[in-house]
Structure formats: C-alpha cells, structure tokens
XYZ file of C-alpha atoms in Angstrom:
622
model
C 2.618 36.230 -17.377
C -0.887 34.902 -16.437
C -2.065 36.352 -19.913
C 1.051 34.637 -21.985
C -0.010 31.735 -20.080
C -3.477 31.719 -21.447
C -2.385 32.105 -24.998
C -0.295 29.311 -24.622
C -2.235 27.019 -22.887
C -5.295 27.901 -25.557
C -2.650 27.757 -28.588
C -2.152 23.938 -26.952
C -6.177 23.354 -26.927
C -6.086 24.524 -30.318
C -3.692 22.241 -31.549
C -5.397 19.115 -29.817
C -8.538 20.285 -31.519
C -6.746 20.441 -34.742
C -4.800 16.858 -34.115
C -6.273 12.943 -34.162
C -6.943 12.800 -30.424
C -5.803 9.224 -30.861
C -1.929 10.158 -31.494
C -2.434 13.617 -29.148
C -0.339 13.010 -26.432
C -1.444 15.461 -23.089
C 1.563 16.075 -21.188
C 1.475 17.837 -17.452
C 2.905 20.437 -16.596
C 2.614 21.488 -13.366
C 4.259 25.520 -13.002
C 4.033 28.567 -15.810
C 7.474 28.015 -16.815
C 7.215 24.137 -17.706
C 3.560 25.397 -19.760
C 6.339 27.650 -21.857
C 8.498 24.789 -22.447
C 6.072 22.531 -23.144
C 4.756 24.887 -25.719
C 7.897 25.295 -27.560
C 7.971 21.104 -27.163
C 5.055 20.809 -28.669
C 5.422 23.445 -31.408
C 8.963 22.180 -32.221
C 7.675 18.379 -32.303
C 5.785 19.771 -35.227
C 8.333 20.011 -37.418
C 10.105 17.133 -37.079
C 6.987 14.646 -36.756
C 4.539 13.672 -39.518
C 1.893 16.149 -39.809
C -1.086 13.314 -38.635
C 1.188 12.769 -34.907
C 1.866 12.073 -32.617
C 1.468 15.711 -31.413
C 1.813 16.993 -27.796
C -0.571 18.886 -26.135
C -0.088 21.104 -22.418
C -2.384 20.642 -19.631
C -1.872 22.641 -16.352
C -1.747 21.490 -12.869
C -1.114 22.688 -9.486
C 0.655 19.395 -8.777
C 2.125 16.259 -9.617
C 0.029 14.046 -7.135
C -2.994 15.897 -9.025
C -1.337 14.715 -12.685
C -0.994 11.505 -11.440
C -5.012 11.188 -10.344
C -5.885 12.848 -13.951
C -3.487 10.257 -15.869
C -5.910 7.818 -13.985
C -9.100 8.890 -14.725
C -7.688 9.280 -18.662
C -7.709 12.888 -18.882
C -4.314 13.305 -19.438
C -1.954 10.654 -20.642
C 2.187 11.621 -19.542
C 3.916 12.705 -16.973
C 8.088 12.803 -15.634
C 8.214 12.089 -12.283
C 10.782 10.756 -9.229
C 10.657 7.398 -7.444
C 8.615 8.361 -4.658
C 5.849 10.097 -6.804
C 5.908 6.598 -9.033
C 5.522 4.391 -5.951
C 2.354 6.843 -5.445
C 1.461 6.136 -9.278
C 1.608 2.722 -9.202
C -0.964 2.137 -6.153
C -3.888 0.021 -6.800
C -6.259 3.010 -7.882
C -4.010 4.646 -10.071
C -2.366 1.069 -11.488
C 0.150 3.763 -13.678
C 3.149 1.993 -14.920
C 6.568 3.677 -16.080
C 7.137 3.824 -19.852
C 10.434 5.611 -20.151
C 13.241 6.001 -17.869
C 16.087 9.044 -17.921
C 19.262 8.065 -18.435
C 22.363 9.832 -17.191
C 26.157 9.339 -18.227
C 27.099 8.491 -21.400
C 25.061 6.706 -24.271
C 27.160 3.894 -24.488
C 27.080 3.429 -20.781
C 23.754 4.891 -19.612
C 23.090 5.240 -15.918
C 19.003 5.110 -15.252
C 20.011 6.194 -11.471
C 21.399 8.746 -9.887
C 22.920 8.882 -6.082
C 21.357 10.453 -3.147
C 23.497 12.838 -1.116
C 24.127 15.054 1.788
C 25.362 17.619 0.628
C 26.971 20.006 3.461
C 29.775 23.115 3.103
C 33.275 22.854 3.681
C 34.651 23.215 7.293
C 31.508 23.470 8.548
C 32.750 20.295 10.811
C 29.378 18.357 11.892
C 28.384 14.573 10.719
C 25.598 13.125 9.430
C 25.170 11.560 13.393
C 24.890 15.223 13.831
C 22.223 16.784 12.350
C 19.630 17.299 14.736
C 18.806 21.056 15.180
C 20.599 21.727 11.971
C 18.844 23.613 9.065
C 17.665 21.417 6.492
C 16.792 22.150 2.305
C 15.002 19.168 0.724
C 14.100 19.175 -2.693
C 10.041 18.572 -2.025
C 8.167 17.005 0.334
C 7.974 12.999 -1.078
C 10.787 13.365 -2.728
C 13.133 10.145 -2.882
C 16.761 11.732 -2.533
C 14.886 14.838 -1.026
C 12.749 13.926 1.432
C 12.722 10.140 1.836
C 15.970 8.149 1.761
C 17.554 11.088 4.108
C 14.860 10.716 6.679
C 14.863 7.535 6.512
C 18.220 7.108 7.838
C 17.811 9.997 10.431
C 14.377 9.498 11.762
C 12.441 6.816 13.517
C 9.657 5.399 12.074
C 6.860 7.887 13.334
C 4.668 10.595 11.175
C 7.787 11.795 9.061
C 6.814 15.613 9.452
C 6.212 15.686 12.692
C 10.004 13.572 13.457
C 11.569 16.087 10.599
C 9.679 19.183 12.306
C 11.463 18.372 15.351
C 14.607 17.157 14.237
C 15.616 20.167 12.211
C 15.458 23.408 14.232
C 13.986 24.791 10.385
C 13.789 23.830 6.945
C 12.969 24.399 3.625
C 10.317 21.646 2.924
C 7.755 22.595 -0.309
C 5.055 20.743 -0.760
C 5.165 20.635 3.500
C 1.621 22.183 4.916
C 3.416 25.392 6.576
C 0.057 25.643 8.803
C 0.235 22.290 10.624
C 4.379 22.175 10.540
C 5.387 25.675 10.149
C 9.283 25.008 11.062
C 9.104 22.780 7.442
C 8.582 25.797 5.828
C 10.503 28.584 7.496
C 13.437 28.669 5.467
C 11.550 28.567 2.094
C 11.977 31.723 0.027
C 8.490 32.341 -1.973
C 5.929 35.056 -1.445
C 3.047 35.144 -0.415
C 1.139 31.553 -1.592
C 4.191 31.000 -3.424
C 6.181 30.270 0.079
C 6.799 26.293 0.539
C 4.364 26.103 -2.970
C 5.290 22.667 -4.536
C 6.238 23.850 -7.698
C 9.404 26.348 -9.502
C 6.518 29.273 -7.778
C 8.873 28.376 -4.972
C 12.555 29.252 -5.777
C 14.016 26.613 -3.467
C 11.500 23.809 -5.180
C 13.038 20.825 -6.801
C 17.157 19.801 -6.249
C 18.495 22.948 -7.855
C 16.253 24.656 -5.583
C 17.159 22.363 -2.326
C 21.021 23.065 -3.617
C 20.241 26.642 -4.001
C 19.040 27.205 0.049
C 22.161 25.746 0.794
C 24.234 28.035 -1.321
C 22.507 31.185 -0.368
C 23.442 30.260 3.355
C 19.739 29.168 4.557
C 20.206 25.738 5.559
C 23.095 24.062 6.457
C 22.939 20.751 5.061
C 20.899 20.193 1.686
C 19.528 16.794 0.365
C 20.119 15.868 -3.293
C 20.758 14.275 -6.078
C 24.793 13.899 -6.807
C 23.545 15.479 -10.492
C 22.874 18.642 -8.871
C 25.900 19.887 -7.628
C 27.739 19.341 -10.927
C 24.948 20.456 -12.923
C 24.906 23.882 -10.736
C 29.126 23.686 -10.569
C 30.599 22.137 -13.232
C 34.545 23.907 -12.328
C 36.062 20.930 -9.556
C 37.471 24.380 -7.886
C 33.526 25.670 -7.193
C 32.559 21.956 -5.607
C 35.526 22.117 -3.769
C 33.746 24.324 -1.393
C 31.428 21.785 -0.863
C 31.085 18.516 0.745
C 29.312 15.358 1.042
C 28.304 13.611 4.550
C 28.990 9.682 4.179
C 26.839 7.543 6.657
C 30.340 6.355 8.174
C 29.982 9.591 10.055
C 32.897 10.714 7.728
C 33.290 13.717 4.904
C 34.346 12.919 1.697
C 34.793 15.444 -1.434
C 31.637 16.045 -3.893
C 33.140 14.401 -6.224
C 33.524 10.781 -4.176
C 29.936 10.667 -4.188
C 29.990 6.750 -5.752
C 31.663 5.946 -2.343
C 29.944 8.874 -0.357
C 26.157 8.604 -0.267
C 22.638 7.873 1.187
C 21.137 5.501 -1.632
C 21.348 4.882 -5.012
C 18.154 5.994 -6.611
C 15.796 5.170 -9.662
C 15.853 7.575 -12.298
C 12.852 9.835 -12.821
C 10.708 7.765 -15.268
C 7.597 9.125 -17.158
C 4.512 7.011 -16.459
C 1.401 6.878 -18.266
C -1.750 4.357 -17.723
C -1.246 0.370 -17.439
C -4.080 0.174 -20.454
C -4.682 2.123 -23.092
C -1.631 4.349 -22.355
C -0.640 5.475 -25.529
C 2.831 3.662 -24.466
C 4.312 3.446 -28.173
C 3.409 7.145 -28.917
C 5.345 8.200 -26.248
C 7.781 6.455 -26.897
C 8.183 7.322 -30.439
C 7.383 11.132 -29.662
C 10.477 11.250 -27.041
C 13.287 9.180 -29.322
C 12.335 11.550 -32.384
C 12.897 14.477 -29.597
C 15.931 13.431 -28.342
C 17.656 13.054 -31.783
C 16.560 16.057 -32.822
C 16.105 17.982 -29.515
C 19.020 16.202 -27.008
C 22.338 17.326 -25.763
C 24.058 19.492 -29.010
C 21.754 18.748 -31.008
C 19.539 22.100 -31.825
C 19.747 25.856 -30.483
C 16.173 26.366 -31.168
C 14.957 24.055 -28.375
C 16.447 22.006 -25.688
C 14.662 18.633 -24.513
C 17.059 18.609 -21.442
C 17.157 22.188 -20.395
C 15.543 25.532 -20.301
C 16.289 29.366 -19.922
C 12.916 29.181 -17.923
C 14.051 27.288 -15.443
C 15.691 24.187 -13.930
C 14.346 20.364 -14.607
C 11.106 21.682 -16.726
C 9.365 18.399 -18.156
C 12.939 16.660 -17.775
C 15.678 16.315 -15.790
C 18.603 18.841 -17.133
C 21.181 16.381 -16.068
C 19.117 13.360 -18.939
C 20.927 12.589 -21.610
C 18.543 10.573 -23.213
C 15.289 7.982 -22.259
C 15.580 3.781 -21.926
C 12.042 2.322 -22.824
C 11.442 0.252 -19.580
C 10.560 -3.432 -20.549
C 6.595 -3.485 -21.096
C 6.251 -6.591 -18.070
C 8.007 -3.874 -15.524
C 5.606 -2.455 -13.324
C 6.426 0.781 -11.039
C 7.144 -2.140 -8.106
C 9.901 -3.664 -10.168
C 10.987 -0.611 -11.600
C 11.856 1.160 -8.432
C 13.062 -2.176 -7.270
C 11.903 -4.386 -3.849
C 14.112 -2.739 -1.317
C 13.445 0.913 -2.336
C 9.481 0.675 -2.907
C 9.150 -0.949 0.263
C 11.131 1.822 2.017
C 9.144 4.581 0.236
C 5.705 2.596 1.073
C 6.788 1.353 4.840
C 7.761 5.691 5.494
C 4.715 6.356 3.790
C 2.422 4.017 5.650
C 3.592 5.993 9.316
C 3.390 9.534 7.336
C 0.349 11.507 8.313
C 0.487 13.878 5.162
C 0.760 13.584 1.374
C -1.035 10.056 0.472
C -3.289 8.649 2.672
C -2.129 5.550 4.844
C -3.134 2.379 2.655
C -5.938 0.538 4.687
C -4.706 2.789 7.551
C -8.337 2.457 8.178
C -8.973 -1.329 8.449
C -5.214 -1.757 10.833
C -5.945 1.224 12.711
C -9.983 0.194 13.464
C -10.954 -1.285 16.989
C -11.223 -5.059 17.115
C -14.471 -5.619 17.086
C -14.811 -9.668 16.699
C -18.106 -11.333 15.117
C -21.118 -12.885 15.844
C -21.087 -16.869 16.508
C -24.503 -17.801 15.339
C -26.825 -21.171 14.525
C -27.833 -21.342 11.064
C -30.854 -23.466 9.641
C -32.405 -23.926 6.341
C -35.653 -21.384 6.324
C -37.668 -24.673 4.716
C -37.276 -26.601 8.413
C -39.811 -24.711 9.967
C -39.624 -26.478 13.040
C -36.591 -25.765 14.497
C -35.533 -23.688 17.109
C -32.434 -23.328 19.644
C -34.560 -25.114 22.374
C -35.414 -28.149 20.127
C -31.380 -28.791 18.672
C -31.627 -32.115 20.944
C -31.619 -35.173 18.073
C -30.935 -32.815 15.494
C -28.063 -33.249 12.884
C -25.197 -30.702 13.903
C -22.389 -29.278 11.625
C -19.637 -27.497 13.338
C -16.428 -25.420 11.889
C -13.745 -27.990 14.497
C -13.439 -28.999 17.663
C -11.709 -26.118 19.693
C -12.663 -23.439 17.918
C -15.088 -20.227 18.920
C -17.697 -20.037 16.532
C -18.091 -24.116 16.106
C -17.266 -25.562 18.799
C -16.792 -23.117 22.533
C -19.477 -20.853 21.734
C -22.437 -23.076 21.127
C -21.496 -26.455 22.985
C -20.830 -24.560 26.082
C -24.360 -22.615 26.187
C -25.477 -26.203 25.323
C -23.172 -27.569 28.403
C -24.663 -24.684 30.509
C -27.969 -26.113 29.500
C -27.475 -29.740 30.034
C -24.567 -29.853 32.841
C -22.950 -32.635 30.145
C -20.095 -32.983 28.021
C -21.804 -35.878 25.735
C -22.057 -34.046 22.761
C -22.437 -37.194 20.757
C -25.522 -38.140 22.748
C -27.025 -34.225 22.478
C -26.986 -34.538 18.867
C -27.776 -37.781 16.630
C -25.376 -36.996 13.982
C -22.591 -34.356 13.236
C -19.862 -33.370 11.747
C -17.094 -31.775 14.101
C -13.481 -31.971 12.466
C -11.277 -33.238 15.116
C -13.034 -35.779 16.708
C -12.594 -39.208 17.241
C -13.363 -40.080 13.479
C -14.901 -43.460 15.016
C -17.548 -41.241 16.807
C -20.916 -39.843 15.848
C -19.393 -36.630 15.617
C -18.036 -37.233 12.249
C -20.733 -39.346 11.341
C -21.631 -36.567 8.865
C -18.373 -35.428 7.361
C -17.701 -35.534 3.856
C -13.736 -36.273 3.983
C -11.548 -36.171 1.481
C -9.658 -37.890 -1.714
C -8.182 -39.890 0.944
C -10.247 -42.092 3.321
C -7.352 -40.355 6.347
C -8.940 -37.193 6.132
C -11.835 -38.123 7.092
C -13.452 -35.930 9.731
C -9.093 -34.334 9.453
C -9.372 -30.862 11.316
C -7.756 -29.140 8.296
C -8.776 -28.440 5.083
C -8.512 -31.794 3.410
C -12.155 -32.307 5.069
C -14.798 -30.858 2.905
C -17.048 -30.105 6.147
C -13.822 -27.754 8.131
C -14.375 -24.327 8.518
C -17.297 -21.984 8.430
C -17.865 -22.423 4.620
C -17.142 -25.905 5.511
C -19.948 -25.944 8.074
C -22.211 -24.084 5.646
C -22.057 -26.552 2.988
C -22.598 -28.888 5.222
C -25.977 -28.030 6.729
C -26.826 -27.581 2.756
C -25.904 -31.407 2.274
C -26.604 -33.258 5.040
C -27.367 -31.137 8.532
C -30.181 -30.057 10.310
C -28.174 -26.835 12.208
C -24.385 -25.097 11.942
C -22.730 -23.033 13.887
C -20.376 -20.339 12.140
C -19.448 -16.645 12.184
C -22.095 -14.495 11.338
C -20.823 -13.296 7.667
C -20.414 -17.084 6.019
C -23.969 -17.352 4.608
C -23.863 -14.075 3.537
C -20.232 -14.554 1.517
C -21.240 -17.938 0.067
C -24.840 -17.098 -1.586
C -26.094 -14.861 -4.433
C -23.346 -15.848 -6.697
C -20.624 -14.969 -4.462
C -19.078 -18.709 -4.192
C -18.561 -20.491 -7.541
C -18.243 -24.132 -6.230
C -20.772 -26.354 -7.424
C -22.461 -26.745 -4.059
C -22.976 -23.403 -3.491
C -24.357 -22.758 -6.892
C -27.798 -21.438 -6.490
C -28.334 -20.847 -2.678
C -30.025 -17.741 -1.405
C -29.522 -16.033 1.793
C -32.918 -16.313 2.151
C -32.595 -19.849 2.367
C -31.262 -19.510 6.035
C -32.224 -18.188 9.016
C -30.627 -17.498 12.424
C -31.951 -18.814 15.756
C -32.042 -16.800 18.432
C -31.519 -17.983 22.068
C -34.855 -16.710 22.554
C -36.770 -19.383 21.255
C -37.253 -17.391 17.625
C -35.706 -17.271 14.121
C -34.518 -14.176 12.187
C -33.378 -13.047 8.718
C -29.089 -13.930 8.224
C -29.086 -10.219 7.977
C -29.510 -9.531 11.677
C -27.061 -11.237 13.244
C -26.107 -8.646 15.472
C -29.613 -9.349 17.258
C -29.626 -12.597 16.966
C -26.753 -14.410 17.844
C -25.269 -17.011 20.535
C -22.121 -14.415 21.416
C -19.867 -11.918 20.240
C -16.417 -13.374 20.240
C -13.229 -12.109 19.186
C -11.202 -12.221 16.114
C -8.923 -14.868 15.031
C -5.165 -13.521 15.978
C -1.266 -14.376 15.218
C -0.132 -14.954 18.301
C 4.557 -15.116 18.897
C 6.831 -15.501 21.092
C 7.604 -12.298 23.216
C 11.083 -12.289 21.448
C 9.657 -12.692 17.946
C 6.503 -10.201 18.427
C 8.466 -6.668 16.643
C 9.903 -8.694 13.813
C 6.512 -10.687 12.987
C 4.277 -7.646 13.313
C 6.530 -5.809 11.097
C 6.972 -8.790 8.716
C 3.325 -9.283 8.818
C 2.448 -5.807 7.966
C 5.210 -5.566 5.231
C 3.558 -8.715 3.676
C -0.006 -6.810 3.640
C 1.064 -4.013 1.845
C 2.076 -5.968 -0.871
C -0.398 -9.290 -1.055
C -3.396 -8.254 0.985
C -6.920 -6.882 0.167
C -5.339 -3.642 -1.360
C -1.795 -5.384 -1.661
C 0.569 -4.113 -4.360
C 1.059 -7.277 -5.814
C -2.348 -8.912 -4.659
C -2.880 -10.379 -8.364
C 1.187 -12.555 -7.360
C -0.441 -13.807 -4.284
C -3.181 -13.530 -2.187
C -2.670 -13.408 1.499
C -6.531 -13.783 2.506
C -7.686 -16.361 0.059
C -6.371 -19.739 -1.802
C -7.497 -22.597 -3.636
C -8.928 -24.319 0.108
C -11.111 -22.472 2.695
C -9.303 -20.476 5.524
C -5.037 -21.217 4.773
C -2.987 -19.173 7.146
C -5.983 -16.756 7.786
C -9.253 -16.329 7.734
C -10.926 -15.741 3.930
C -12.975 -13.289 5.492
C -9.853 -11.641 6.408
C -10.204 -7.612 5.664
C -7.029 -6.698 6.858
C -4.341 -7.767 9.811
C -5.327 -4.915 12.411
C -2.877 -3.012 15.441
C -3.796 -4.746 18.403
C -3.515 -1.148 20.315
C -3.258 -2.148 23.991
C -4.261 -6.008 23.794
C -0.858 -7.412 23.622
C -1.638 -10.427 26.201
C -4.390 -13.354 25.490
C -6.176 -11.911 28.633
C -6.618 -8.961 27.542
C -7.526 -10.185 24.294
C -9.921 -12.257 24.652
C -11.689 -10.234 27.418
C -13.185 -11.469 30.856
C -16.518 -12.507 29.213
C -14.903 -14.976 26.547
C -12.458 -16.158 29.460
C -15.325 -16.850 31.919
C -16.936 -18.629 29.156
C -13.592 -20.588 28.299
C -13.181 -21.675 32.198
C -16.903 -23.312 32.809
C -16.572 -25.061 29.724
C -12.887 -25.743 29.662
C -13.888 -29.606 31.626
C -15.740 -30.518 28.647
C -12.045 -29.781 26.400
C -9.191 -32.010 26.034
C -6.077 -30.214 24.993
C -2.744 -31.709 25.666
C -1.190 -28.178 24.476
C -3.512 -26.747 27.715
C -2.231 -29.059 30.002
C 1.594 -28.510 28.795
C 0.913 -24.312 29.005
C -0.538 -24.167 32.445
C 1.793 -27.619 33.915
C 3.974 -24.700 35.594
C 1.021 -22.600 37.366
C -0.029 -25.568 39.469
C-alpha cells in the first residue's frame, strides 16, 4: 500500500511539475485512501478541464490541523473541513477564509447544514440527563457535532478531556492523546499507532466511524451528524432500531431529527488563504467536477463517494458546493453563536489548539512602575530639587500621577499644598481656577479645560508625556509611556520626532537613569488598572469581558471591527497599554488587590484626598 502510495503521490508531483503552478491547485489529503481518491480526482479533472488548468495536485498529511498551518504558510492551497477545524482556520495566524460550502438536500432547496445528534439504540431506556458513565463514540476529537456541541451541553466549562474522561466510563475519541486520557481512547478499534489515530487509519474515525462503534456494540450512545445514519441505513426498517436523544430528556425516532437534536451545524466548507488563495480556481475546478463528477453523473469517478472509504475529500452525503459570498469570513460563516461556542470550549480545553492569549489572562499581575520623567537636556534636575518646578500629572486620584508621587512628596513635606510645592502644573481634576491647571492645554471647548477625561489634551500618561514635551519641567506616568510614544511609535504631530533618549528617569536617590531601567529606578511599583462589579454582576461581567477579548482584543477575531485597547483618544474604557484583561486568581477583593503596601500608602496620604465617593463607601464603617 505504502509503495502504491508513493507512485501516486509522485504521479501527483509529476503532474504539478508538468502544470502552470499558477492554476495547480494542491489539495490535502490527510489518510492513504483520500491520496487514492484524490489521484483519480485529479487524473479525471484532466479530461474534462482545459489542458493549461486548473489541475489538482495531492499533498499528504498526518492531519488536518497540520493542512491548515501549510495552507498558511502557502504550501498548499485547499482543504474540506468541519466547523470546528474552520473556527481553528480562521484564527489570526492562519487568517484562512471558507470558499465553498457543501450542500445537502436537494438542488433546488440546498441545505449548507446538517443537524447534530445523539444517536442511541432502541430500548436501551437512558436520557440524554443520563449519560454519565455511559460509553461514548465521537466522530474526532474537535469535531463540531462530534466532539463539541455534545459536550457542550453535558459538561461544565473545564478542560473538555479531562470533564469527557470522567464523564464517560470509556470512549472512542481519535485525535484524543490516549497517553494523558487513556479512557478517550479505550473503545477505539485501530492497531497499533493506528488506535485513536485521527484519520480513516482508525476505523471508528470520522461520523461513519463514530456511527460504526455504536453499531458494533462498543459505545452506547454515538455523536453525529443526522446524515450519517441515513447515509449508513437508508431502509426506515434498519433506523428503526435506532434512536435519537432530544435535550427534553425525551426519545424521538431517527427520522424526527429536525425536532430531535443538539444543534444545527455549518456545513463542512473548503477553505483556502484570505489572499492570494486561488479562490476562483477552486471554484471553477469543483463546479466543472460536480457536473461531471456529482450524484449520477459518471461511473468512472465519484466526487461524493468512494469504494476506499467513507467522506474522502468530501462529505458522501454533498450533493453539490455553494460559493460562500467573498466578504464572509470563517466568523460569519459559522455564524456568532456557534464560533463563540467552539472558541469559549476551546479557550478552557487543554489539548488540540493552544488557549488564545491563555498566556497574557493566565500571567500573575504584576502592576508597573510609577516613575518621574524629565527631558535629558535639563541637566539640573533631580527628585530632591522638584520644589518650583513645572509638574505634569496623568489626574488627580490616580496611582501613577497623582498617589504615588504627591504622597512621597507629602511624606517629605508633611503638606497637602501641592499648588505651593510646584509653581505650575497641570493635574486634570483640579480646581481649573488653581495653579494646578495652570499648564493644561484643554480642549475645543474652553469647559474642558483642565476636564479629567479625555477632552483635555494633558489627561493620561501620554497626556502627561506630551505635556512635559510642551510646557513642563517633570511628569509622573507609568513606566512604559515614553517608551510607546517615541521612535515613530505615536503618529501625532507632537510626538513626531522625540527619542527615548530624550528622557530620563529620576531616581529617589538623588540620580537620573536611562527610560529603559525603570525597574531600578522608579518612585513604586503599583498595581494594574482593574474592572471592578458588583458582587452580583462579577460571573456575568468576567465572562462578558472575556467573550469580548476573544473577539476585539490584542489577538481578537475581529480586532480590525473594533479595538478594545485603543481608539481615536488616549486610554477609553481601558488602558492603551492594555495587553490583555488577566484572571485575577485569588485577588477578588480591593484589599487583596491592591496589597498592604499600596493600602498603607493610600491611608497616610488619604488626608491630602477629597473624594465624596470615599466618604459615601466608608459612611457605614464609622
């Protein structure tokens, strides 16, 4: 078989030697069976197709995850896949998008879904409320009506093999790692490497496989496509033994599965690159094949079948391909509630994909440096000479431009006249009247003036930046605004042309150092900026607010829509700076938040604040 392979595969490089690599379109196959179908494909295309293309060509992998990372990196250009695998396609660093879409039913009435079932057989007299230590087939680990829509209707939201490892007493999972979650892969019926392999290698792969466990007696409930069971029994009087679990906690025959099932799924959809994907080839290549090639049309070769095996290339149950509209991305093709199902159960799964940004939630909250920035060119001052200077500050109330430095300042000077400490500032929030706003720049209207919001040019850190640049002697930030504002990195015309080695840090020591070494040189280490709820409202906002990253933050699915950390004006909702929205592990109260230091700091200096929202919190702990 290995050998025939060979030939075959080599017969394939051959004819993409032969072809105009332009129109050669390299289609994945992923098992030795699909390589012999998509050799007679491509050798039957031939005939029918003028002789300068498009032609197909076969390339071998060991998986579809692995055809979707070569489609990528342009190496090969098609592949069919399910809904799950697309949601995979369509991340950021793949950006695949889906060109056709299978179709099932009748031309004049085509169907690009299918249902997900339960499929169960008869008299066997559990629910689906009843699974738990049941044996369970699934058509491949990832899988949308194999592996997640069922799961996510049984499960809770933790790592889904672990939850399905436990659930089931055994299953048949392929694609599963049998080594870390052996009971996924106990029921599977391969040999050797071939057990649980995520391919046709393993006979219960795919949802004639997943249908197959069931019907050989291996597991006792099997999770599918409603396709499969008439595909694999088309005689009512052989589904009759079967039947389908409805999430009433009711049975229903196979054949009720439009009022009888788990979801209603997205077709499998072949996907190729967002640009330069050869999208009209393929298209062109499969409507020639499908009028020559489709349901009755030739003996010679089938497009949607194989005597090799089941669902090679195509579904069996297709009876022909849409062309998805060229502005619908994998997102829109899979629609909003599915893709964020598949991406929410992916984001708590701990195998397959990796977590997106699981990193940057996950990472400990480390906070940032306040520091005291000057321009390198005034030589002369220091953190010990700030007395008559000209101050600009983020606002009043906040860590890095206001708590932070006025209280070491306070500490210093046993007084709250910050107008009298320096000669000039700008501190958004204060009395606009005062010489703490002598400095600010305002707005387009003379109200904003000194406005703690972003209608004053001088609010924020990059606020506070461009103010020292324009009019300030000192400013006190976090540690990474000089750093994301110079070199080229901000376009605004005040920022055009600074350096970071125009600015230095001062160190509470009496000395200056390089913006680069904050984290010796610094006034204190603070924490991050935080979304902070109602007890009542802190599940559904974390969950919201995590939901909403996936799609619009750094790595977001849809972060060219909307961005989450970044707009028009400096620091809107969050922080620009913003990375990602992190777990707050076991810091679920302010006090454990902010940490003793930052609350001793708060308390000595809380005489010099005036916060009516203070006085309101703490009016009951008197």
């Amino acid at each position: 078989m290995r050998l025939g392979l060979c030939v075959l595969l080599c017969t394939g490089t051959l004819g993409l030697c032969l072809a105009v690599p332009e129109k050669t379109i390299r289609w994945c196959v992923v098992s030795d069976h699909e390589a012999t179908k998509c050799s007679s494909f491509s050798d039957n295309m031939k005939k029918v197709l003028p002789a300068d293309g498009p032609s197909v060509s076969c390339v071998m992998r060991t998986s579809y995850p692995e055809c979707i990372k070569d489609i990528s990196a342009n190496k090969i250009d098609a592949v069919t896949i399910d809904g799950a695998l697309a949601a995979e396609a369509g991340l950021p660093h793949y950006n695949l998008k889906p060109i056709m879409a299978e179709y099932y039913g009748l031309k004049d009435d085509p169907q690009p879904y299918f249902y997900a079932v339960a499929l169960v057989k008869k008299g066997t007299g559990f629910q689906l409320n009843q699974l738990q230590g049941k044996k369970s087939c699934h058509a491949g680990l990832g899988w949308s009506a194999g592996w997640y829509t069922p799961l996510s209707i049984l499960l809770p939201s933790a790592s889904l093999e672990t939850a399905a490892a436990t659930f089931f007493s055994s299953s048949c999972a392929p694609c599963a790692d049998g080594k870390t979650f052996p009971s996924l892969c106990q029921l599977c019926a391969g040999k050797g490497t071939d057990k649980c392999a995520c391919s046709s290698s393993e006979p219960y792969f795919g949802y004639s496989g997943a249908f197959k466990c069931l019907q050989d007696g291996a597991g006792d409930v099997s999770f599918v496509r409603h396709l499969t069971v008439f595909e694999a029994l088309p005689q009512k009087a052989d589904r009759d033994q079967y039947e389908l679990l409805c999430t009433d906690n009711t049975r229903r025959p196979v054949d009720e599965y439009k009022q009888c099932h788990l979801a209603r799924v997205p077709s499998h959809a072949v996907v190729a690159r967002s640009v330069d994907g050869k999208e009209d080839l393929i298209e062109e290549l499969l409507r020639v094949a499908q009028e020559h090639f489709g349901n009755d049309q030739s003996s010679a070769f089938q497009l949607f079948g194989s005597p090799h095996g089941k669902d090679l290339l195509f579904t069996d149950a297709a009876h022909g391909f849409l062309r998805v509209p060229p502005k619908m991305d994998i997102n829109l093709y899979l629609g909003y509630e599915h893709f964020s199902n598949i991406k929410n159960l992916k984001r708590v799964s701990t195998h397959g994909s990796e977590r997106l940004g699981s990193k940057c939630v996950d990472a400990p909250l480390e906070g940032y440096y306040v520091v005291a920035v000057v321009k390198k060119s005034d030589v002369g001052i220091t953190w010990n000479s700030l007395r008559g200077k000209k101050s600009c500050h983020t606002a009043v109330g906040t860590s890095a431009g206001w708590i932070v430095p006025l209280g070491l300042i306070y500490n210093q000077t046993g007084s709250c006249k910050f107008d009298e400490f320096f000669s000039h500032s700008c501190a958004p929030g204060s009395n606009p009247n005062s010489r703490l706003c002598a400095l600010c720049a305002g707005g387009d209207n003379p109200a904003h003036m000194c406005a703690a919001n972003s209608h004053e040019g001088y609010h924020g850190s990059s606020g506070a930046l461009r103010c020292l640049v324009e009019k300030g002697d000192v400013a006190f930030m976090k540690h990474p605004t000089v750093l994301q504002n110079t070199d080229g990195k901000n376009p605004e015309s005040w920022a055009k042309g600074l350096k970071q080695e125009d600015f230095e840090l001062l160190c509470l020591d009496g000395t200056r150092k390089p913006v680069t070494e904050a984290q010796s040189c610094h006034l204190a280490r603070v924490p991050n900026h935080a979304v902070f709820s109602r007890k009542d409202k802190v599940d559904f906002a974390r969950r919201m607010l995590f939901n909403q990253q996936e799609l619009f933050g750094r790595n977001g699915f849809e972060r060219m829509m909307f961005q989450m950390f970044g707009s028009s004006a400096k620091d809107l909702l969050f922080s620009d700076d913003t990375e990602c929205l992190s777990n707050l592990q076991n810091k679920t109260t302010y006090e454990t938040y902010l940490g003793p230091q930052y609350l001793t700091m708060m308390t000595s200096f809380r005489q010099c604040l005036s916060s009516d929202l203070l006085d309101a919190c703490t009016f009951h702990r008197h």
